[in-house]
Amino acid sequence: MKLVTRFEAAALPTKELRGLYRQAFNAQALALPGTQNHQDALASMHNIEAELALRPPCGP
């Protein structure tokens, strides 16, 4: 999985970020621990979570 940076995450709409988060979650679940793919997926999840935390919650 390609690393999603904080800068990239900030430029994306919330709906797209949630989809990328799902992709990153699945990628880290399938990757072998310690591999670059696993590390990139975990870092992407962290970056996406941080960006989503800055945004107001979605409707009901």
PDB file of N, CA, C and O in Angstrom:
ATOM      1  N   MET A   1       0.844  -1.180   0.000  1.00  0.00           N
ATOM      2  CA  MET A   1       0.000   0.000   0.000  1.00  0.00           C
ATOM      3  C   MET A   1       0.882   1.234   0.000  1.00  0.00           C
ATOM      4  O   MET A   1       1.900   1.277   0.676  1.00  0.00           O
ATOM      5  N   LYS A   2       0.457   2.242  -0.744  1.00  0.00           N
ATOM      6  CA  LYS A   2       1.156   3.523  -0.784  1.00  0.00           C
ATOM      7  C   LYS A   2       0.831   4.295   0.491  1.00  0.00           C
ATOM      8  O   LYS A   2      -0.319   4.345   0.923  1.00  0.00           O
ATOM      9  N   LEU A   3       1.839   4.898   1.070  1.00  0.00           N
ATOM     10  CA  LEU A   3       1.661   5.690   2.282  1.00  0.00           C
ATOM     11  C   LEU A   3       0.799   6.908   1.994  1.00  0.00           C
ATOM     12  O   LEU A   3       1.025   7.635   1.024  1.00  0.00           O
ATOM     13  N   VAL A   4      -0.204   7.146   2.834  1.00  0.00           N
ATOM     14  CA  VAL A   4      -1.033   8.344   2.753  1.00  0.00           C
ATOM     15  C   VAL A   4      -0.471   9.334   3.769  1.00  0.00           C
ATOM     16  O   VAL A   4      -0.498   9.070   4.972  1.00  0.00           O
ATOM     17  N   THR A   5       0.056  10.456   3.281  1.00  0.00           N
ATOM     18  CA  THR A   5       0.652  11.449   4.172  1.00  0.00           C
ATOM     19  C   THR A   5      -0.427  12.347   4.769  1.00  0.00           C
ATOM     20  O   THR A   5      -1.563  12.386   4.291  1.00  0.00           O
ATOM     21  N   ARG A   6      -0.048  13.090   5.809  1.00  0.00           N
ATOM     22  CA  ARG A   6      -0.984  14.053   6.415  1.00  0.00           C
ATOM     23  C   ARG A   6      -1.397  15.095   5.384  1.00  0.00           C
ATOM     24  O   ARG A   6      -2.551  15.522   5.341  1.00  0.00           O
ATOM     25  N   PHE A   7      -0.458  15.527   4.555  1.00  0.00           N
ATOM     26  CA  PHE A   7      -0.740  16.524   3.536  1.00  0.00           C
ATOM     27  C   PHE A   7      -1.776  16.001   2.547  1.00  0.00           C
ATOM     28  O   PHE A   7      -2.722  16.702   2.185  1.00  0.00           O
ATOM     29  N   GLU A   8      -1.601  14.765   2.101  1.00  0.00           N
ATOM     30  CA  GLU A   8      -2.551  14.160   1.168  1.00  0.00           C
ATOM     31  C   GLU A   8      -3.917  13.982   1.823  1.00  0.00           C
ATOM     32  O   GLU A   8      -4.951  14.234   1.203  1.00  0.00           O
ATOM     33  N   ALA A   9      -3.919  13.549   3.074  1.00  0.00           N
ATOM     34  CA  ALA A   9      -5.176  13.325   3.783  1.00  0.00           C
ATOM     35  C   ALA A   9      -5.965  14.617   3.942  1.00  0.00           C
ATOM     36  O   ALA A   9      -7.191  14.626   3.817  1.00  0.00           O
ATOM     37  N   ALA A  10      -5.274  15.710   4.191  1.00  0.00           N
ATOM     38  CA  ALA A  10      -5.940  16.993   4.393  1.00  0.00           C
ATOM     39  C   ALA A  10      -6.653  17.469   3.133  1.00  0.00           C
ATOM     40  O   ALA A  10      -7.624  18.226   3.217  1.00  0.00           O
ATOM     41  N   ALA A  11      -6.205  17.024   1.983  1.00  0.00           N
ATOM     42  CA  ALA A  11      -6.778  17.480   0.719  1.00  0.00           C
ATOM     43  C   ALA A  11      -7.965  16.629   0.261  1.00  0.00           C
ATOM     44  O   ALA A  11      -8.608  16.967  -0.731  1.00  0.00           O
ATOM     45  N   LEU A  12      -8.265  15.559   0.977  1.00  0.00           N
ATOM     46  CA  LEU A  12      -9.320  14.641   0.542  1.00  0.00           C
ATOM     47  C   LEU A  12     -10.614  14.856   1.320  1.00  0.00           C
ATOM     48  O   LEU A  12     -10.579  15.203   2.504  1.00  0.00           O
ATOM     49  N   PRO A  13     -11.749  14.609   0.667  1.00  0.00           N
ATOM     50  CA  PRO A  13     -13.019  14.699   1.387  1.00  0.00           C
ATOM     51  C   PRO A  13     -13.148  13.560   2.404  1.00  0.00           C
ATOM     52  O   PRO A  13     -12.524  12.493   2.266  1.00  0.00           O
ATOM     53  N   THR A  14     -13.960  13.777   3.405  1.00  0.00           N
ATOM     54  CA  THR A  14     -14.120  12.810   4.489  1.00  0.00           C
ATOM     55  C   THR A  14     -14.540  11.436   3.975  1.00  0.00           C
ATOM     56  O   THR A  14     -14.004  10.413   4.428  1.00  0.00           O
ATOM     57  N   LYS A  15     -15.459  11.394   3.044  1.00  0.00           N
ATOM     58  CA  LYS A  15     -15.929  10.102   2.524  1.00  0.00           C
ATOM     59  C   LYS A  15     -14.782   9.312   1.896  1.00  0.00           C
ATOM     60  O   LYS A  15     -14.656   8.103   2.096  1.00  0.00           O
ATOM     61  N   GLU A  16     -13.930   9.997   1.157  1.00  0.00           N
ATOM     62  CA  GLU A  16     -12.789   9.324   0.535  1.00  0.00           C
ATOM     63  C   GLU A  16     -11.782   8.871   1.591  1.00  0.00           C
ATOM     64  O   GLU A  16     -11.189   7.799   1.483  1.00  0.00           O
ATOM     65  N   LEU A  17     -11.600   9.678   2.624  1.00  0.00           N
ATOM     66  CA  LEU A  17     -10.683   9.291   3.704  1.00  0.00           C
ATOM     67  C   LEU A  17     -11.154   8.021   4.401  1.00  0.00           C
ATOM     68  O   LEU A  17     -10.343   7.154   4.735  1.00  0.00           O
ATOM     69  N   ARG A  18     -12.438   7.927   4.606  1.00  0.00           N
ATOM     70  CA  ARG A  18     -12.966   6.723   5.264  1.00  0.00           C
ATOM     71  C   ARG A  18     -12.736   5.478   4.399  1.00  0.00           C
ATOM     72  O   ARG A  18     -12.421   4.410   4.912  1.00  0.00           O
ATOM     73  N   GLY A  19     -12.863   5.631   3.089  1.00  0.00           N
ATOM     74  CA  GLY A  19     -12.576   4.520   2.186  1.00  0.00           C
ATOM     75  C   GLY A  19     -11.105   4.144   2.196  1.00  0.00           C
ATOM     76  O   GLY A  19     -10.760   2.960   2.198  1.00  0.00           O
ATOM     77  N   LEU A  20     -10.235   5.149   2.227  1.00  0.00           N
ATOM     78  CA  LEU A  20      -8.795   4.879   2.294  1.00  0.00           C
ATOM     79  C   LEU A  20      -8.421   4.218   3.618  1.00  0.00           C
ATOM     80  O   LEU A  20      -7.540   3.367   3.666  1.00  0.00           O
ATOM     81  N   TYR A  21      -9.103   4.630   4.682  1.00  0.00           N
ATOM     82  CA  TYR A  21      -8.836   4.011   5.983  1.00  0.00           C
ATOM     83  C   TYR A  21      -9.166   2.522   5.934  1.00  0.00           C
ATOM     84  O   TYR A  21      -8.405   1.694   6.420  1.00  0.00           O
ATOM     85  N   ARG A  22     -10.279   2.191   5.304  1.00  0.00           N
ATOM     86  CA  ARG A  22     -10.660   0.785   5.169  1.00  0.00           C
ATOM     87  C   ARG A  22      -9.621   0.017   4.372  1.00  0.00           C
ATOM     88  O   ARG A  22      -9.245  -1.102   4.724  1.00  0.00           O
ATOM     89  N   GLN A  23      -9.132   0.614   3.281  1.00  0.00           N
ATOM     90  CA  GLN A  23      -8.098  -0.032   2.468  1.00  0.00           C
ATOM     91  C   GLN A  23      -6.819  -0.243   3.268  1.00  0.00           C
ATOM     92  O   GLN A  23      -6.188  -1.306   3.192  1.00  0.00           O
ATOM     93  N   ALA A  24      -6.433   0.776   4.049  1.00  0.00           N
ATOM     94  CA  ALA A  24      -5.216   0.672   4.860  1.00  0.00           C
ATOM     95  C   ALA A  24      -5.377  -0.409   5.923  1.00  0.00           C
ATOM     96  O   ALA A  24      -4.451  -1.180   6.189  1.00  0.00           O
ATOM     97  N   PHE A  25      -6.550  -0.467   6.545  1.00  0.00           N
ATOM     98  CA  PHE A  25      -6.817  -1.482   7.565  1.00  0.00           C
ATOM     99  C   PHE A  25      -6.683  -2.876   6.973  1.00  0.00           C
ATOM    100  O   PHE A  25      -6.026  -3.749   7.544  1.00  0.00           O
ATOM    101  N   ASN A  26      -7.295  -3.078   5.819  1.00  0.00           N
ATOM    102  CA  ASN A  26      -7.220  -4.388   5.167  1.00  0.00           C
ATOM    103  C   ASN A  26      -5.789  -4.722   4.751  1.00  0.00           C
ATOM    104  O   ASN A  26      -5.354  -5.869   4.880  1.00  0.00           O
ATOM    105  N   ALA A  27      -5.054  -3.722   4.264  1.00  0.00           N
ATOM    106  CA  ALA A  27      -3.668  -3.945   3.843  1.00  0.00           C
ATOM    107  C   ALA A  27      -2.798  -4.355   5.018  1.00  0.00           C
ATOM    108  O   ALA A  27      -1.974  -5.276   4.903  1.00  0.00           O
ATOM    109  N   GLN A  28      -2.968  -3.688   6.162  1.00  0.00           N
ATOM    110  CA  GLN A  28      -2.137  -4.047   7.311  1.00  0.00           C
ATOM    111  C   GLN A  28      -2.525  -5.412   7.857  1.00  0.00           C
ATOM    112  O   GLN A  28      -1.694  -6.146   8.364  1.00  0.00           O
ATOM    113  N   ALA A  29      -3.792  -5.772   7.736  1.00  0.00           N
ATOM    114  CA  ALA A  29      -4.228  -7.084   8.217  1.00  0.00           C
ATOM    115  C   ALA A  29      -3.637  -8.218   7.378  1.00  0.00           C
ATOM    116  O   ALA A  29      -3.373  -9.306   7.893  1.00  0.00           O
ATOM    117  N   LEU A  30      -3.423  -7.958   6.089  1.00  0.00           N
ATOM    118  CA  LEU A  30      -2.899  -8.986   5.194  1.00  0.00           C
ATOM    119  C   LEU A  30      -1.378  -9.025   5.117  1.00  0.00           C
ATOM    120  O   LEU A  30      -0.803 -10.031   4.728  1.00  0.00           O
ATOM    121  N   ALA A  31      -0.732  -7.909   5.493  1.00  0.00           N
ATOM    122  CA  ALA A  31       0.731  -7.829   5.373  1.00  0.00           C
ATOM    123  C   ALA A  31       1.418  -8.541   6.538  1.00  0.00           C
ATOM    124  O   ALA A  31       0.883  -8.618   7.644  1.00  0.00           O
ATOM    125  N   LEU A  32       2.588  -9.037   6.263  1.00  0.00           N
ATOM    126  CA  LEU A  32       3.386  -9.649   7.319  1.00  0.00           C
ATOM    127  C   LEU A  32       3.926  -8.556   8.239  1.00  0.00           C
ATOM    128  O   LEU A  32       4.391  -7.511   7.761  1.00  0.00           O
ATOM    129  N   PRO A  33       3.839  -8.773   9.551  1.00  0.00           N
ATOM    130  CA  PRO A  33       4.348  -7.763  10.490  1.00  0.00           C
ATOM    131  C   PRO A  33       5.816  -7.434  10.215  1.00  0.00           C
ATOM    132  O   PRO A  33       6.617  -8.317   9.915  1.00  0.00           O
ATOM    133  N   GLY A  34       6.119  -6.151  10.292  1.00  0.00           N
ATOM    134  CA  GLY A  34       7.490  -5.711  10.097  1.00  0.00           C
ATOM    135  C   GLY A  34       7.853  -5.384   8.667  1.00  0.00           C
ATOM    136  O   GLY A  34       8.897  -4.794   8.417  1.00  0.00           O
ATOM    137  N   THR A  35       7.006  -5.757   7.713  1.00  0.00           N
ATOM    138  CA  THR A  35       7.311  -5.457   6.319  1.00  0.00           C
ATOM    139  C   THR A  35       7.000  -3.995   6.025  1.00  0.00           C
ATOM    140  O   THR A  35       6.269  -3.330   6.767  1.00  0.00           O
ATOM    141  N   GLN A  36       7.547  -3.496   4.926  1.00  0.00           N
ATOM    142  CA  GLN A  36       7.312  -2.103   4.543  1.00  0.00           C
ATOM    143  C   GLN A  36       5.830  -1.857   4.285  1.00  0.00           C
ATOM    144  O   GLN A  36       5.299  -0.816   4.663  1.00  0.00           O
ATOM    145  N   ASN A  37       5.162  -2.819   3.666  1.00  0.00           N
ATOM    146  CA  ASN A  37       3.732  -2.672   3.394  1.00  0.00           C
ATOM    147  C   ASN A  37       2.941  -2.540   4.693  1.00  0.00           C
ATOM    148  O   ASN A  37       2.026  -1.729   4.801  1.00  0.00           O
ATOM    149  N   HIS A  38       3.293  -3.335   5.684  1.00  0.00           N
ATOM    150  CA  HIS A  38       2.628  -3.291   6.989  1.00  0.00           C
ATOM    151  C   HIS A  38       2.872  -1.941   7.658  1.00  0.00           C
ATOM    152  O   HIS A  38       1.938  -1.309   8.173  1.00  0.00           O
ATOM    153  N   GLN A  39       4.108  -1.472   7.637  1.00  0.00           N
ATOM    154  CA  GLN A  39       4.445  -0.183   8.250  1.00  0.00           C
ATOM    155  C   GLN A  39       3.757   0.977   7.542  1.00  0.00           C
ATOM    156  O   GLN A  39       3.254   1.898   8.193  1.00  0.00           O
ATOM    157  N   ASP A  40       3.707   0.940   6.210  1.00  0.00           N
ATOM    158  CA  ASP A  40       3.042   1.997   5.446  1.00  0.00           C
ATOM    159  C   ASP A  40       1.545   2.028   5.750  1.00  0.00           C
ATOM    160  O   ASP A  40       0.957   3.099   5.886  1.00  0.00           O
ATOM    161  N   ALA A  41       0.944   0.855   5.848  1.00  0.00           N
ATOM    162  CA  ALA A  41      -0.485   0.790   6.140  1.00  0.00           C
ATOM    163  C   ALA A  41      -0.781   1.344   7.528  1.00  0.00           C
ATOM    164  O   ALA A  41      -1.727   2.116   7.711  1.00  0.00           O
ATOM    165  N   LEU A  42       0.025   0.989   8.514  1.00  0.00           N
ATOM    166  CA  LEU A  42      -0.176   1.503   9.868  1.00  0.00           C
ATOM    167  C   LEU A  42       0.022   3.012   9.929  1.00  0.00           C
ATOM    168  O   LEU A  42      -0.756   3.728  10.575  1.00  0.00           O
ATOM    169  N   ALA A  43       1.042   3.510   9.252  1.00  0.00           N
ATOM    170  CA  ALA A  43       1.295   4.949   9.232  1.00  0.00           C
ATOM    171  C   ALA A  43       0.157   5.676   8.511  1.00  0.00           C
ATOM    172  O   ALA A  43      -0.271   6.753   8.943  1.00  0.00           O
ATOM    173  N   SER A  44      -0.347   5.102   7.441  1.00  0.00           N
ATOM    174  CA  SER A  44      -1.473   5.700   6.723  1.00  0.00           C
ATOM    175  C   SER A  44      -2.696   5.773   7.621  1.00  0.00           C
ATOM    176  O   SER A  44      -3.390   6.797   7.666  1.00  0.00           O
ATOM    177  N   MET A  45      -2.965   4.694   8.346  1.00  0.00           N
ATOM    178  CA  MET A  45      -4.099   4.693   9.271  1.00  0.00           C
ATOM    179  C   MET A  45      -3.945   5.794  10.312  1.00  0.00           C
ATOM    180  O   MET A  45      -4.911   6.512  10.612  1.00  0.00           O
ATOM    181  N   HIS A  46      -2.763   5.927  10.841  1.00  0.00           N
ATOM    182  CA  HIS A  46      -2.493   6.972  11.835  1.00  0.00           C
ATOM    183  C   HIS A  46      -2.735   8.359  11.240  1.00  0.00           C
ATOM    184  O   HIS A  46      -3.385   9.207  11.861  1.00  0.00           O
ATOM    185  N   ASN A  47      -2.221   8.601  10.055  1.00  0.00           N
ATOM    186  CA  ASN A  47      -2.385   9.906   9.403  1.00  0.00           C
ATOM    187  C   ASN A  47      -3.846  10.204   9.086  1.00  0.00           C
ATOM    188  O   ASN A  47      -4.310  11.334   9.271  1.00  0.00           O
ATOM    189  N   ILE A  48      -4.568   9.196   8.639  1.00  0.00           N
ATOM    190  CA  ILE A  48      -5.983   9.387   8.318  1.00  0.00           C
ATOM    191  C   ILE A  48      -6.785   9.641   9.591  1.00  0.00           C
ATOM    192  O   ILE A  48      -7.642  10.529   9.632  1.00  0.00           O
ATOM    193  N   GLU A  49      -6.512   8.880  10.648  1.00  0.00           N
ATOM    194  CA  GLU A  49      -7.197   9.097  11.928  1.00  0.00           C
ATOM    195  C   GLU A  49      -6.962  10.511  12.442  1.00  0.00           C
ATOM    196  O   GLU A  49      -7.891  11.160  12.933  1.00  0.00           O
ATOM    197  N   ALA A  50      -5.725  10.981  12.337  1.00  0.00           N
ATOM    198  CA  ALA A  50      -5.398  12.326  12.814  1.00  0.00           C
ATOM    199  C   ALA A  50      -6.168  13.386  12.028  1.00  0.00           C
ATOM    200  O   ALA A  50      -6.664  14.365  12.608  1.00  0.00           O
ATOM    201  N   GLU A  51      -6.269  13.205  10.730  1.00  0.00           N
ATOM    202  CA  GLU A  51      -7.006  14.172   9.909  1.00  0.00           C
ATOM    203  C   GLU A  51      -8.501  14.116  10.205  1.00  0.00           C
ATOM    204  O   GLU A  51      -9.151  15.146  10.329  1.00  0.00           O
ATOM    205  N   LEU A  52      -9.063  12.931  10.341  1.00  0.00           N
ATOM    206  CA  LEU A  52     -10.486  12.810  10.646  1.00  0.00           C
ATOM    207  C   LEU A  52     -10.823  13.413  12.009  1.00  0.00           C
ATOM    208  O   LEU A  52     -11.912  13.967  12.193  1.00  0.00           O
ATOM    209  N   ALA A  53      -9.898  13.330  12.944  1.00  0.00           N
ATOM    210  CA  ALA A  53     -10.129  13.889  14.283  1.00  0.00           C
ATOM    211  C   ALA A  53     -10.238  15.415  14.250  1.00  0.00           C
ATOM    212  O   ALA A  53     -10.861  16.010  15.133  1.00  0.00           O
ATOM    213  N   LEU A  54      -9.657  16.042  13.250  1.00  0.00           N
ATOM    214  CA  LEU A  54      -9.709  17.504  13.124  1.00  0.00           C
ATOM    215  C   LEU A  54     -11.020  17.984  12.506  1.00  0.00           C
ATOM    216  O   LEU A  54     -11.325  19.172  12.584  1.00  0.00           O
ATOM    217  N   ARG A  55     -11.750  17.096  11.892  1.00  0.00           N
ATOM    218  CA  ARG A  55     -12.953  17.468  11.156  1.00  0.00           C
ATOM    219  C   ARG A  55     -14.184  17.344  12.046  1.00  0.00           C
ATOM    220  O   ARG A  55     -14.236  16.515  12.942  1.00  0.00           O
ATOM    221  N   PRO A  56     -15.197  18.169  11.760  1.00  0.00           N
ATOM    222  CA  PRO A  56     -16.435  18.047  12.523  1.00  0.00           C
ATOM    223  C   PRO A  56     -17.112  16.719  12.207  1.00  0.00           C
ATOM    224  O   PRO A  56     -16.947  16.182  11.106  1.00  0.00           O
ATOM    225  N   PRO A  57     -17.856  16.172  13.157  1.00  0.00           N
ATOM    226  CA  PRO A  57     -18.532  14.903  12.897  1.00  0.00           C
ATOM    227  C   PRO A  57     -19.578  15.044  11.801  1.00  0.00           C
ATOM    228  O   PRO A  57     -20.158  16.108  11.610  1.00  0.00           O
ATOM    229  N   CYS A  58     -19.788  13.958  11.091  1.00  0.00           N
ATOM    230  CA  CYS A  58     -20.803  13.952  10.032  1.00  0.00           C
ATOM    231  C   CYS A  58     -22.188  13.966  10.670  1.00  0.00           C
ATOM    232  O   CYS A  58     -22.338  13.726  11.861  1.00  0.00           O
ATOM    233  N   GLY A  59     -23.190  14.160   9.856  1.00  0.00           N
ATOM    234  CA  GLY A  59     -24.563  14.219  10.321  1.00  0.00           C
ATOM    235  C   GLY A  59     -24.994  12.978  11.087  1.00  0.00           C
ATOM    236  O   GLY A  59     -24.187  12.126  11.410  1.00  0.00           O
ATOM    237  N   PRO A  60     -26.299  12.862  11.373  1.00  0.00           N
ATOM    238  CA  PRO A  60     -26.815  11.775  12.214  1.00  0.00           C
ATOM    239  C   PRO A  60     -26.551  10.400  11.733  1.00  0.00           C
ATOM    240  O   PRO A  60     -26.161   9.888  10.912  1.00  0.00           O
TER     241      PRO A  60
END
